[in-house]
Amino acid sequence: MNESLLKEILHFVEHFSSQHPQEAEHVFEEPLQWSTILVASDFKTDYNISDSDVQSHEKDSEGHPLLQLSPPTVYVRSFSQLSKLLHLADDKKLAEVRACLEENREPMVKILGRSIASALERETLADVVSLADKMKEEGPAKDSEVKVKLFLLFQNVDKQIVDKLLKEISEPDMLNCKAVKNEVELFKLFCSKGDEGLLKSLQYTSDFEFSNGCRAPPWRQVKGEICYLVAEPCDTETLYITCSTDGLFLNGGIKQDGEENGYERTSDTYKDLATLLMSRSPHFAENINKEHLAFPLCWQHSTFQELSAKKEKTVHEQIQVLLYKISHRRTYEPSPRWRNLGILTTCGKTEENKTRKSSEVEKKSLTQGTKSKMKAELSASSSPGQQSFQKLKTSAGVLPVDLFSESSTESDEEEEQPYRHPETATDLPSEYWQIQKLVKYLKEGDQTATVLTLCAMMDFNLMQESCQLAIQDTGGLKILLNLLDTDKDKCKTGSLKILRKISHNSQIRQTIVDMGGVQTIVKILDSPVKDLKALAAETIANVAKFRRARRDVRLNDGINKLVKLLDCLPNLANLTASQEKDVEVACCGALALWSCSRSTKNKEAIRKAGGIPLLGRMLKSPLQKMLIPVVGTLQECASEESYRTDIQTLGMIKDLVRNLRSDNDELQMHCASAIFKCAEDKQTRDLVRKYQGLQPLVSLLHKAHNKQLLAAATGAIWKCSISQENVTKFQEYKALEILVSLLTDQPEEVLVNVVGALGEFAQIPANKTAIRKFQGIKPLISLLTSPNQALLVNVTKAVGACATDKDNMVIIDQLDGIRLLWSLLKNPSADVQSSAAWALCACIENAEDAGETARSLIGGFQLLVKMLSSTNKEVLASICAVICKIAKDDANLAILTDYGVVPLLAKLTNTTDDRLRRHLADAIAECCCWGNNRALFVEAGAVAPFVRYLKSKDGFVQRSTAMALYQLSRDPNNCITMHETGVVKPLIHMMGSTAEEVQEAAAACVRNIRLLFMANRNAELFT
C-alpha cells in the first residue's frame, strides 16, 4: 500500500510541469531538502557542475539556484526542477520520493509559506476565492493566485489518491482457509477411479492443520500460502497445486512437506480450484457443466434436491451455491459448563454466559455433534520419554502471543484441539454404542450401579479410539470428573482408572482441562488412600502434555503435592507392603513431574518445593520403573543452570554414570541426555571421567539402530570432549573411528552431535590425520550444504580445525570446500557466518594458492566488505580475521581497498570488545601496506582509539595494536597525529614486554616518531 501511494505521488510530480506549466515555475518559500542517492555524474546539461557539487542555471529573484546538490543533500525550490530531478533519477525515483517525504514532514508549509498554508487549510473550498481576492490586495496578485491554485491542486490530488487506496482496500480479492477447504472437500466427493467422476483423486500434501486453518509450513504461510494439493485428473498428468490468499497456481511438484525446491510457481494464478482444473483438464471442464452429473449418494438430501430442481443452473453454479451453504452452516454451542468457564469457541471468541439448556436439548446436541467431530490423535505411548527427542509439528509455531506465560522455548504438540474425520453410523463399532449405554447407567444409577458400570466399562479396550470418544461424545467425561468429587473411594478409583487410560487421547486431555478437571484431580493427591494418589498422579502425567494443563497443575499447587509423593524409602532390600505402596506412589509422582517439567516455571517450582534432593535420593534406587521417570525429569530440568549445579554438588553424576551401564535402552538414553546437558560445565566433564563414564558412552555408539539413544550418546560425547583430557581417553576407546562412520545416513540430531565431537577431537594434531585416514573429510564437506544451522556451525568448526593440516587442506580444496565456506557467509544466522569465517581463516592460511582462490570467487570481496556493517561482534571479529589473511596478497589488498575497506575498518576502532580489537588491529596492519591507506586510516580517525587498545590487559590485543601502530608510523604525516594522541608513553612501556614481536613493533614505532621529530628540529636549526 505504501508503494502504491508513492507511485501515485511520483506520477503527479513527474507530469506536473507539462500539465501545470505556470504553477511549476512557482518558487517555494523554503527549499525541499533531503539526502539523495544521486551524484554529480547523474546530472547533464542545464547544470553547473563543480567536482561533486551541482547548481541549476535557473535561479530565483535573490540569486539562489532552484536546484543545488551538496552531497549527500539536495535542495529544490520549484516543481519544474523537482520533475527534472525525478526524470534524472531513472530507476531510483521511488527512493527519492520516499526520502523527500520522510525528511520534509510539512511540504505545504515549505511550498506556500506557513502563514498562507495555515490560512488556506482553515478555509473551506467556498471561501478560497474570497481569500484569494484578499491576498491580491496585500501582495503580488500573480503570486497569490498561483499559491491558491497550488493549494486546490494539492487538495484534489490528495482526494483522488485516498479514494483509490480505499477502493483497493475494500476489494475482497483475498482467498481464505475456509473457502479453500470447503471447495476441496466438495470436489473430493466427485472423485472416482474411473472416468465417471470429475477427478480420479484430490488430496492434501499434509494431514496436519494449524489452528488458523492453514496446512502450509509457517515459513510459507508468511508468503500467503494456505495449503498444497495433489490432483489427479482423468485425462491429464498429475497436478501439484498451491492455494494462496492471492489465488491458486501450479507449483514445481510438492509431494510432501520439506521439499523446498518445489514451491516455485509454474503457471498463471486462478481465482478458484474449479477454474484452474477447467483450464488444465478438458474432461473436468466438459463434465462440470453437465446438468445430469451423477452426484454422490451422501448428497441426496434437501440441499441437493433444491439445487438439482433448478434446471437452468449448471453444476458449476450449483457447486458455488452449495459452497456458500456449507460455509454458513450452523455450528454447535459449547456445553453450559464450558461456557461458564469462559472456554473459547472454534471461532476464537469467548461466549457470554447464557441460560442453561434442558438436559434433553443438551443430549440432542451431543448426539448430533458426534457425527461432525474429527478423529483425535492418539498418543503412541504413556511415557513422555518416548517422544522427548521427536520434533512434533505444533500449532504453537503460529501463535503470536504466549497466552499462558509458560516457557517460550518448549514445544507444545496439542495447543489446539485436533479434529476427527467425519464418521457415519455404519462406521462406528459396536463397542461405541455399548459404552454409550453404560454412560446412561452412570447418569441414572445409584452407588452400587455406578461401581458395577465402571467395572463394566473397564472391560472394554479403553486404549481404542472409538471407545475413548464414545465416553466423550455422550457426556461421560463430565460424569467421570463429577465422581471424583464424591466421598466414595470405590467410585473415585474406578473413575481414575478410566481417566488414566482415555487421557492418552489428545482431544480428551484438552477437554479435561477445559472442564476444570485438573483442579479436581490435583485435590486427590492429598487423599490418605495411596492407590488414589498413584492413579491421580498417573492421570496428571498423561494430561500434562500440553502447556495449559501444566499451568493448571502449578496454579493449583500440584507441583508441591507431587514433590511430597517422592518422599519414600527406595533403597531398602526388604520392603513391607506399605512401603511398596509408597514406592509405587513415588514412581507415579515422578512420572507426573516429568510431564510437568517441560515448563520453565514448573522447573523452578519443583526446585523451590525441594524436589532436587528427593530426586537425587530416588536416583540411587535399583528399580528401573522408578529410575526412568526420575532421570527423565532430571534431564528435562538440566537445561537450567541451577539444576546443573545441584546435580554436581549432590553427587548425581556418579549415579547417572552407573545407570549408563543398565540394560534398559530408555534409561541409558535419559542418562546420556542428562550428561549431555550437564557437561557444559568443566567440573561435570571431569566427574564423568573420574567415575569412568566415557567408555560406557562409547559403547552406546554401537546401538546405531536406536536413533534417540544414539543422539543422546553422541551429544554426551561431544560435550565431554570439550576437555582435552577426555579426548585422550576417547582415543583409547577407538571413539574417533566410530564417530567418522556415523557421518552418513544419520538423522540431523545425531549429525549435529557427531560433527561437534569431531570438531573438538580435531584440536589435537594427531586426530586431524586420523580423520583423513578414516575418510572423514569428504562427508564433512558434503554437510556444508545442509540447511540445518546448528549442524552448519559445528561442521564449519570441524572443517576449520582439519584445515590446519596441509594434507587435509589439499583434499578440502579439491572438494571445493573454500567456495562452500564462502557461500555460508550469506547465511542469515550470525553464528553460521562467524563460524564459516573462522574456518576460512584456517583454509586461506594453509592453502597453496589462497590469494588466487579468493579472487576466483565472484562477489566474494564485495560480500566481505559488506559484512563489516554487521552489528554482531563475533561476525565482525571473524571477518576482520579473514581480511587479515587475504590482505597478505597485494592483488587482493588492492581489490579490497577499491571496495572501500579502509573507512569501514576505521569506523570499527571505537569498539570495546577485546576479541574484535585484536583482529581489527591485525586487519588494519595488513591494509596499511597498500598505496596511501596509512594516511586514509589516520584521516578516518583510526589512531586515537589505539591508545585505549594499548591499555588492554589482553596480550594479543597489545601485540596486534603495536604492529598496527608500527605500520601507520611508516607514513611521516601520521607520526605527528600519533604523537599528539599520546601513543609514545604506552609504547615505551611495551618495549619492556617479554614478547620479542611486541618489543620490536613498539620500538620501531617510537623510532619512526623520533626520526620525524629530529628531522623537523634539524630543519628549524638550519633555516
JSON list of C-alpha atoms in Angstrom, two decimals, residues 826-984:
[
{"chain": "A", "resi": 826, "resn": "LYS", "atom": "CA", "xyz": [25.40, -15.30, 3.15]},
{"chain": "A", "resi": 827, "resn": "ASN", "atom": "CA", "xyz": [23.58, -17.48, 5.67]},
{"chain": "A", "resi": 828, "resn": "PRO", "atom": "CA", "xyz": [21.07, -15.45, 7.75]},
{"chain": "A", "resi": 829, "resn": "SER", "atom": "CA", "xyz": [22.42, -16.90, 11.02]},
{"chain": "A", "resi": 830, "resn": "ALA", "atom": "CA", "xyz": [25.18, -14.82, 12.64]},
{"chain": "A", "resi": 831, "resn": "ASP", "atom": "CA", "xyz": [26.55, -17.97, 14.30]},
{"chain": "A", "resi": 832, "resn": "VAL", "atom": "CA", "xyz": [26.93, -19.69, 10.94]},
{"chain": "A", "resi": 833, "resn": "GLN", "atom": "CA", "xyz": [28.54, -16.59, 9.41]},
{"chain": "A", "resi": 834, "resn": "SER", "atom": "CA", "xyz": [31.16, -16.24, 12.14]},
{"chain": "A", "resi": 835, "resn": "SER", "atom": "CA", "xyz": [31.92, -19.97, 12.28]},
{"chain": "A", "resi": 836, "resn": "ALA", "atom": "CA", "xyz": [32.34, -20.10, 8.48]},
{"chain": "A", "resi": 837, "resn": "ALA", "atom": "CA", "xyz": [34.62, -17.06, 8.58]},
{"chain": "A", "resi": 838, "resn": "TRP", "atom": "CA", "xyz": [36.89, -18.63, 11.22]},
{"chain": "A", "resi": 839, "resn": "ALA", "atom": "CA", "xyz": [37.09, -21.78, 9.10]},
{"chain": "A", "resi": 840, "resn": "LEU", "atom": "CA", "xyz": [38.02, -19.66, 6.07]},
{"chain": "A", "resi": 841, "resn": "CYS", "atom": "CA", "xyz": [40.93, -18.17, 8.02]},
{"chain": "A", "resi": 842, "resn": "ALA", "atom": "CA", "xyz": [42.42, -21.62, 8.53]},
{"chain": "A", "resi": 843, "resn": "CYS", "atom": "CA", "xyz": [41.82, -22.59, 4.89]},
{"chain": "A", "resi": 844, "resn": "ILE", "atom": "CA", "xyz": [43.35, -19.41, 3.44]},
{"chain": "A", "resi": 845, "resn": "GLU", "atom": "CA", "xyz": [46.37, -19.66, 5.71]},
{"chain": "A", "resi": 846, "resn": "ASN", "atom": "CA", "xyz": [47.12, -23.26, 4.71]},
{"chain": "A", "resi": 847, "resn": "ALA", "atom": "CA", "xyz": [46.04, -23.32, 1.05]},
{"chain": "A", "resi": 848, "resn": "GLU", "atom": "CA", "xyz": [48.75, -23.38, -1.60]},
{"chain": "A", "resi": 849, "resn": "ASP", "atom": "CA", "xyz": [47.37, -20.51, -3.66]},
{"chain": "A", "resi": 850, "resn": "ALA", "atom": "CA", "xyz": [44.80, -18.95, -1.38]},
{"chain": "A", "resi": 851, "resn": "GLY", "atom": "CA", "xyz": [45.09, -15.50, -2.98]},
{"chain": "A", "resi": 852, "resn": "GLU", "atom": "CA", "xyz": [44.12, -16.74, -6.42]},
{"chain": "A", "resi": 853, "resn": "THR", "atom": "CA", "xyz": [41.36, -18.91, -4.96]},
{"chain": "A", "resi": 854, "resn": "ALA", "atom": "CA", "xyz": [39.85, -15.93, -3.16]},
{"chain": "A", "resi": 855, "resn": "ARG", "atom": "CA", "xyz": [39.93, -13.80, -6.30]},
{"chain": "A", "resi": 856, "resn": "SER", "atom": "CA", "xyz": [38.20, -16.53, -8.30]},
{"chain": "A", "resi": 857, "resn": "LEU", "atom": "CA", "xyz": [35.10, -16.31, -6.10]},
{"chain": "A", "resi": 858, "resn": "ILE", "atom": "CA", "xyz": [32.73, -13.92, -7.87]},
{"chain": "A", "resi": 859, "resn": "GLY", "atom": "CA", "xyz": [31.39, -11.31, -5.49]},
{"chain": "A", "resi": 860, "resn": "GLY", "atom": "CA", "xyz": [33.44, -12.69, -2.59]},
{"chain": "A", "resi": 861, "resn": "PHE", "atom": "CA", "xyz": [35.33, -9.49, -1.77]},
{"chain": "A", "resi": 862, "resn": "GLN", "atom": "CA", "xyz": [32.21, -7.32, -2.03]},
{"chain": "A", "resi": 863, "resn": "LEU", "atom": "CA", "xyz": [30.50, -9.68, 0.43]},
{"chain": "A", "resi": 864, "resn": "LEU", "atom": "CA", "xyz": [33.39, -9.40, 2.91]},
{"chain": "A", "resi": 865, "resn": "VAL", "atom": "CA", "xyz": [33.36, -5.61, 2.82]},
{"chain": "A", "resi": 866, "resn": "LYS", "atom": "CA", "xyz": [29.58, -5.53, 3.14]},
{"chain": "A", "resi": 867, "resn": "MET", "atom": "CA", "xyz": [29.72, -7.74, 6.24]},
{"chain": "A", "resi": 868, "resn": "LEU", "atom": "CA", "xyz": [31.83, -5.11, 8.03]},
{"chain": "A", "resi": 869, "resn": "SER", "atom": "CA", "xyz": [28.50, -3.34, 8.56]},
{"chain": "A", "resi": 870, "resn": "SER", "atom": "CA", "xyz": [27.19, -6.22, 10.71]},
{"chain": "A", "resi": 871, "resn": "THR", "atom": "CA", "xyz": [26.05, -5.48, 14.25]},
{"chain": "A", "resi": 872, "resn": "ASN", "atom": "CA", "xyz": [27.29, -8.83, 15.61]},
{"chain": "A", "resi": 873, "resn": "LYS", "atom": "CA", "xyz": [30.74, -8.50, 17.21]},
{"chain": "A", "resi": 874, "resn": "GLU", "atom": "CA", "xyz": [31.68, -12.14, 16.66]},
{"chain": "A", "resi": 875, "resn": "VAL", "atom": "CA", "xyz": [30.87, -11.79, 12.95]},
{"chain": "A", "resi": 876, "resn": "LEU", "atom": "CA", "xyz": [32.93, -8.59, 12.77]},
{"chain": "A", "resi": 877, "resn": "ALA", "atom": "CA", "xyz": [35.91, -10.19, 14.53]},
{"chain": "A", "resi": 878, "resn": "SER", "atom": "CA", "xyz": [35.87, -13.21, 12.22]},
{"chain": "A", "resi": 879, "resn": "ILE", "atom": "CA", "xyz": [35.53, -11.08, 9.07]},
{"chain": "A", "resi": 880, "resn": "CYS", "atom": "CA", "xyz": [38.44, -8.89, 10.20]},
{"chain": "A", "resi": 881, "resn": "ALA", "atom": "CA", "xyz": [40.48, -12.08, 10.64]},
{"chain": "A", "resi": 882, "resn": "VAL", "atom": "CA", "xyz": [39.59, -13.19, 7.09]},
{"chain": "A", "resi": 883, "resn": "ILE", "atom": "CA", "xyz": [40.56, -9.78, 5.71]},
{"chain": "A", "resi": 884, "resn": "CYS", "atom": "CA", "xyz": [43.87, -10.01, 7.55]},
{"chain": "A", "resi": 885, "resn": "LYS", "atom": "CA", "xyz": [44.62, -13.35, 5.87]},
{"chain": "A", "resi": 886, "resn": "ILE", "atom": "CA", "xyz": [43.50, -12.26, 2.41]},
{"chain": "A", "resi": 887, "resn": "ALA", "atom": "CA", "xyz": [45.27, -8.89, 2.55]},
{"chain": "A", "resi": 888, "resn": "LYS", "atom": "CA", "xyz": [48.66, -10.60, 2.70]},
{"chain": "A", "resi": 889, "resn": "ASP", "atom": "CA", "xyz": [48.31, -10.89, -1.09]},
{"chain": "A", "resi": 890, "resn": "ASP", "atom": "CA", "xyz": [48.94, -7.48, -2.73]},
{"chain": "A", "resi": 891, "resn": "ALA", "atom": "CA", "xyz": [46.43, -8.04, -5.53]},
{"chain": "A", "resi": 892, "resn": "ASN", "atom": "CA", "xyz": [43.72, -8.93, -3.03]},
{"chain": "A", "resi": 893, "resn": "LEU", "atom": "CA", "xyz": [44.59, -5.93, -0.88]},
{"chain": "A", "resi": 894, "resn": "ALA", "atom": "CA", "xyz": [44.27, -3.64, -3.89]},
{"chain": "A", "resi": 895, "resn": "ILE", "atom": "CA", "xyz": [40.80, -5.00, -4.65]},
{"chain": "A", "resi": 896, "resn": "LEU", "atom": "CA", "xyz": [39.68, -4.66, -1.03]},
{"chain": "A", "resi": 897, "resn": "THR", "atom": "CA", "xyz": [40.92, -1.07, -0.99]},
{"chain": "A", "resi": 898, "resn": "ASP", "atom": "CA", "xyz": [38.92, -0.28, -4.12]},
{"chain": "A", "resi": 899, "resn": "TYR", "atom": "CA", "xyz": [35.80, -1.66, -2.44]},
{"chain": "A", "resi": 900, "resn": "GLY", "atom": "CA", "xyz": [36.24, 0.80, 0.48]},
{"chain": "A", "resi": 901, "resn": "VAL", "atom": "CA", "xyz": [37.53, -1.47, 3.21]},
{"chain": "A", "resi": 902, "resn": "VAL", "atom": "CA", "xyz": [39.62, 1.30, 4.87]},
{"chain": "A", "resi": 903, "resn": "PRO", "atom": "CA", "xyz": [36.84, 3.61, 6.12]},
{"chain": "A", "resi": 904, "resn": "LEU", "atom": "CA", "xyz": [34.76, 0.63, 7.29]},
{"chain": "A", "resi": 905, "resn": "LEU", "atom": "CA", "xyz": [37.66, -0.77, 9.33]},
{"chain": "A", "resi": 906, "resn": "ALA", "atom": "CA", "xyz": [38.39, 2.68, 10.76]},
{"chain": "A", "resi": 907, "resn": "LYS", "atom": "CA", "xyz": [34.74, 3.02, 11.78]},
{"chain": "A", "resi": 908, "resn": "LEU", "atom": "CA", "xyz": [35.03, -0.08, 13.98]},
{"chain": "A", "resi": 909, "resn": "THR", "atom": "CA", "xyz": [38.01, 1.15, 16.02]},
{"chain": "A", "resi": 910, "resn": "ASN", "atom": "CA", "xyz": [35.85, 2.57, 18.83]},
{"chain": "A", "resi": 911, "resn": "THR", "atom": "CA", "xyz": [34.82, -0.92, 19.93]},
{"chain": "A", "resi": 912, "resn": "THR", "atom": "CA", "xyz": [35.48, -2.09, 23.49]},
{"chain": "A", "resi": 913, "resn": "ASP", "atom": "CA", "xyz": [35.43, -5.81, 22.67]},
{"chain": "A", "resi": 914, "resn": "ASP", "atom": "CA", "xyz": [38.97, -7.20, 23.01]},
{"chain": "A", "resi": 915, "resn": "ARG", "atom": "CA", "xyz": [38.38, -10.08, 20.59]},
{"chain": "A", "resi": 916, "resn": "LEU", "atom": "CA", "xyz": [37.27, -7.67, 17.88]},
{"chain": "A", "resi": 917, "resn": "ARG", "atom": "CA", "xyz": [40.07, -5.22, 18.78]},
{"chain": "A", "resi": 918, "resn": "ARG", "atom": "CA", "xyz": [42.73, -7.88, 18.24]},
{"chain": "A", "resi": 919, "resn": "HIS", "atom": "CA", "xyz": [41.60, -8.96, 14.77]},
{"chain": "A", "resi": 920, "resn": "LEU", "atom": "CA", "xyz": [40.69, -5.42, 13.74]},
{"chain": "A", "resi": 921, "resn": "ALA", "atom": "CA", "xyz": [44.21, -4.22, 14.57]},
{"chain": "A", "resi": 922, "resn": "ASP", "atom": "CA", "xyz": [45.66, -7.14, 12.58]},
{"chain": "A", "resi": 923, "resn": "ALA", "atom": "CA", "xyz": [43.49, -6.26, 9.58]},
{"chain": "A", "resi": 924, "resn": "ILE", "atom": "CA", "xyz": [44.48, -2.57, 9.75]},
{"chain": "A", "resi": 925, "resn": "ALA", "atom": "CA", "xyz": [48.16, -3.52, 9.98]},
{"chain": "A", "resi": 926, "resn": "GLU", "atom": "CA", "xyz": [47.90, -5.60, 6.80]},
{"chain": "A", "resi": 927, "resn": "CYS", "atom": "CA", "xyz": [45.82, -3.00, 4.94]},
{"chain": "A", "resi": 928, "resn": "CYS", "atom": "CA", "xyz": [48.44, -0.30, 5.63]},
{"chain": "A", "resi": 929, "resn": "CYS", "atom": "CA", "xyz": [50.73, -1.98, 3.11]},
{"chain": "A", "resi": 930, "resn": "TRP", "atom": "CA", "xyz": [48.96, -0.60, 0.05]},
{"chain": "A", "resi": 931, "resn": "GLY", "atom": "CA", "xyz": [49.04, 2.88, -1.51]},
{"chain": "A", "resi": 932, "resn": "ASN", "atom": "CA", "xyz": [48.06, 5.74, 0.75]},
{"chain": "A", "resi": 933, "resn": "ASN", "atom": "CA", "xyz": [45.98, 3.56, 3.07]},
{"chain": "A", "resi": 934, "resn": "ARG", "atom": "CA", "xyz": [48.11, 4.67, 6.05]},
{"chain": "A", "resi": 935, "resn": "ALA", "atom": "CA", "xyz": [47.09, 8.28, 5.52]},
{"chain": "A", "resi": 936, "resn": "LEU", "atom": "CA", "xyz": [43.47, 7.29, 4.95]},
{"chain": "A", "resi": 937, "resn": "PHE", "atom": "CA", "xyz": [43.32, 5.45, 8.27]},
{"chain": "A", "resi": 938, "resn": "VAL", "atom": "CA", "xyz": [44.59, 8.50, 10.16]},
{"chain": "A", "resi": 939, "resn": "GLU", "atom": "CA", "xyz": [42.18, 10.79, 8.31]},
{"chain": "A", "resi": 940, "resn": "ALA", "atom": "CA", "xyz": [39.33, 8.44, 9.29]},
{"chain": "A", "resi": 941, "resn": "GLY", "atom": "CA", "xyz": [40.29, 8.76, 12.99]},
{"chain": "A", "resi": 942, "resn": "ALA", "atom": "CA", "xyz": [41.67, 5.26, 13.46]},
{"chain": "A", "resi": 943, "resn": "VAL", "atom": "CA", "xyz": [44.74, 6.27, 15.54]},
{"chain": "A", "resi": 944, "resn": "ALA", "atom": "CA", "xyz": [43.23, 7.82, 18.67]},
{"chain": "A", "resi": 945, "resn": "PRO", "atom": "CA", "xyz": [41.29, 4.69, 19.75]},
{"chain": "A", "resi": 946, "resn": "PHE", "atom": "CA", "xyz": [44.54, 2.68, 19.56]},
{"chain": "A", "resi": 947, "resn": "VAL", "atom": "CA", "xyz": [45.76, 4.47, 22.70]},
{"chain": "A", "resi": 948, "resn": "ARG", "atom": "CA", "xyz": [42.96, 2.71, 24.59]},
{"chain": "A", "resi": 949, "resn": "TYR", "atom": "CA", "xyz": [43.86, -0.59, 22.93]},
{"chain": "A", "resi": 950, "resn": "LEU", "atom": "CA", "xyz": [47.35, -0.33, 24.43]},
{"chain": "A", "resi": 951, "resn": "LYS", "atom": "CA", "xyz": [45.82, -0.21, 27.91]},
{"chain": "A", "resi": 952, "resn": "SER", "atom": "CA", "xyz": [44.04, -3.55, 27.39]},
{"chain": "A", "resi": 953, "resn": "LYS", "atom": "CA", "xyz": [45.06, -6.43, 29.66]},
{"chain": "A", "resi": 954, "resn": "ASP", "atom": "CA", "xyz": [44.85, -8.84, 26.71]},
{"chain": "A", "resi": 955, "resn": "GLY", "atom": "CA", "xyz": [48.37, -9.53, 25.45]},
{"chain": "A", "resi": 956, "resn": "PHE", "atom": "CA", "xyz": [47.10, -10.41, 21.97]},
{"chain": "A", "resi": 957, "resn": "VAL", "atom": "CA", "xyz": [45.39, -7.02, 21.69]},
{"chain": "A", "resi": 958, "resn": "GLN", "atom": "CA", "xyz": [48.60, -5.24, 22.72]},
{"chain": "A", "resi": 959, "resn": "ARG", "atom": "CA", "xyz": [50.67, -7.19, 20.18]},
{"chain": "A", "resi": 960, "resn": "SER", "atom": "CA", "xyz": [48.25, -6.53, 17.32]},
{"chain": "A", "resi": 961, "resn": "THR", "atom": "CA", "xyz": [47.93, -2.84, 18.24]},
{"chain": "A", "resi": 962, "resn": "ALA", "atom": "CA", "xyz": [51.72, -2.39, 18.35]},
{"chain": "A", "resi": 963, "resn": "MET", "atom": "CA", "xyz": [52.04, -3.94, 14.89]},
{"chain": "A", "resi": 964, "resn": "ALA", "atom": "CA", "xyz": [49.28, -1.70, 13.52]},
{"chain": "A", "resi": 965, "resn": "LEU", "atom": "CA", "xyz": [50.85, 1.44, 15.01]},
{"chain": "A", "resi": 966, "resn": "TYR", "atom": "CA", "xyz": [54.22, 0.48, 13.55]},
{"chain": "A", "resi": 967, "resn": "GLN", "atom": "CA", "xyz": [52.70, 0.20, 10.07]},
{"chain": "A", "resi": 968, "resn": "LEU", "atom": "CA", "xyz": [50.85, 3.52, 10.50]},
{"chain": "A", "resi": 969, "resn": "SER", "atom": "CA", "xyz": [54.03, 5.25, 11.70]},
{"chain": "A", "resi": 970, "resn": "ARG", "atom": "CA", "xyz": [55.81, 4.49, 8.43]},
{"chain": "A", "resi": 971, "resn": "ASP", "atom": "CA", "xyz": [53.95, 7.48, 6.97]},
{"chain": "A", "resi": 972, "resn": "PRO", "atom": "CA", "xyz": [55.71, 10.64, 8.36]},
{"chain": "A", "resi": 973, "resn": "ASN", "atom": "CA", "xyz": [52.49, 12.63, 8.40]},
{"chain": "A", "resi": 974, "resn": "ASN", "atom": "CA", "xyz": [50.90, 10.03, 10.67]},
{"chain": "A", "resi": 975, "resn": "CYS", "atom": "CA", "xyz": [53.69, 10.31, 13.23]},
{"chain": "A", "resi": 976, "resn": "ILE", "atom": "CA", "xyz": [52.56, 13.82, 14.15]},
{"chain": "A", "resi": 977, "resn": "THR", "atom": "CA", "xyz": [49.00, 12.64, 14.77]},
{"chain": "A", "resi": 978, "resn": "MET", "atom": "CA", "xyz": [50.21, 9.65, 16.72]},
{"chain": "A", "resi": 979, "resn": "HIS", "atom": "CA", "xyz": [52.42, 11.82, 18.92]},
{"chain": "A", "resi": 980, "resn": "GLU", "atom": "CA", "xyz": [49.54, 14.18, 19.60]},
{"chain": "A", "resi": 981, "resn": "THR", "atom": "CA", "xyz": [47.23, 11.33, 20.64]},
{"chain": "A", "resi": 982, "resn": "GLY", "atom": "CA", "xyz": [49.74, 10.16, 23.25]},
{"chain": "A", "resi": 983, "resn": "VAL", "atom": "CA", "xyz": [50.85, 6.76, 21.96]},
{"chain": "A", "resi": 984, "resn": "VAL", "atom": "CA", "xyz": [54.54, 7.25, 22.81]}
]
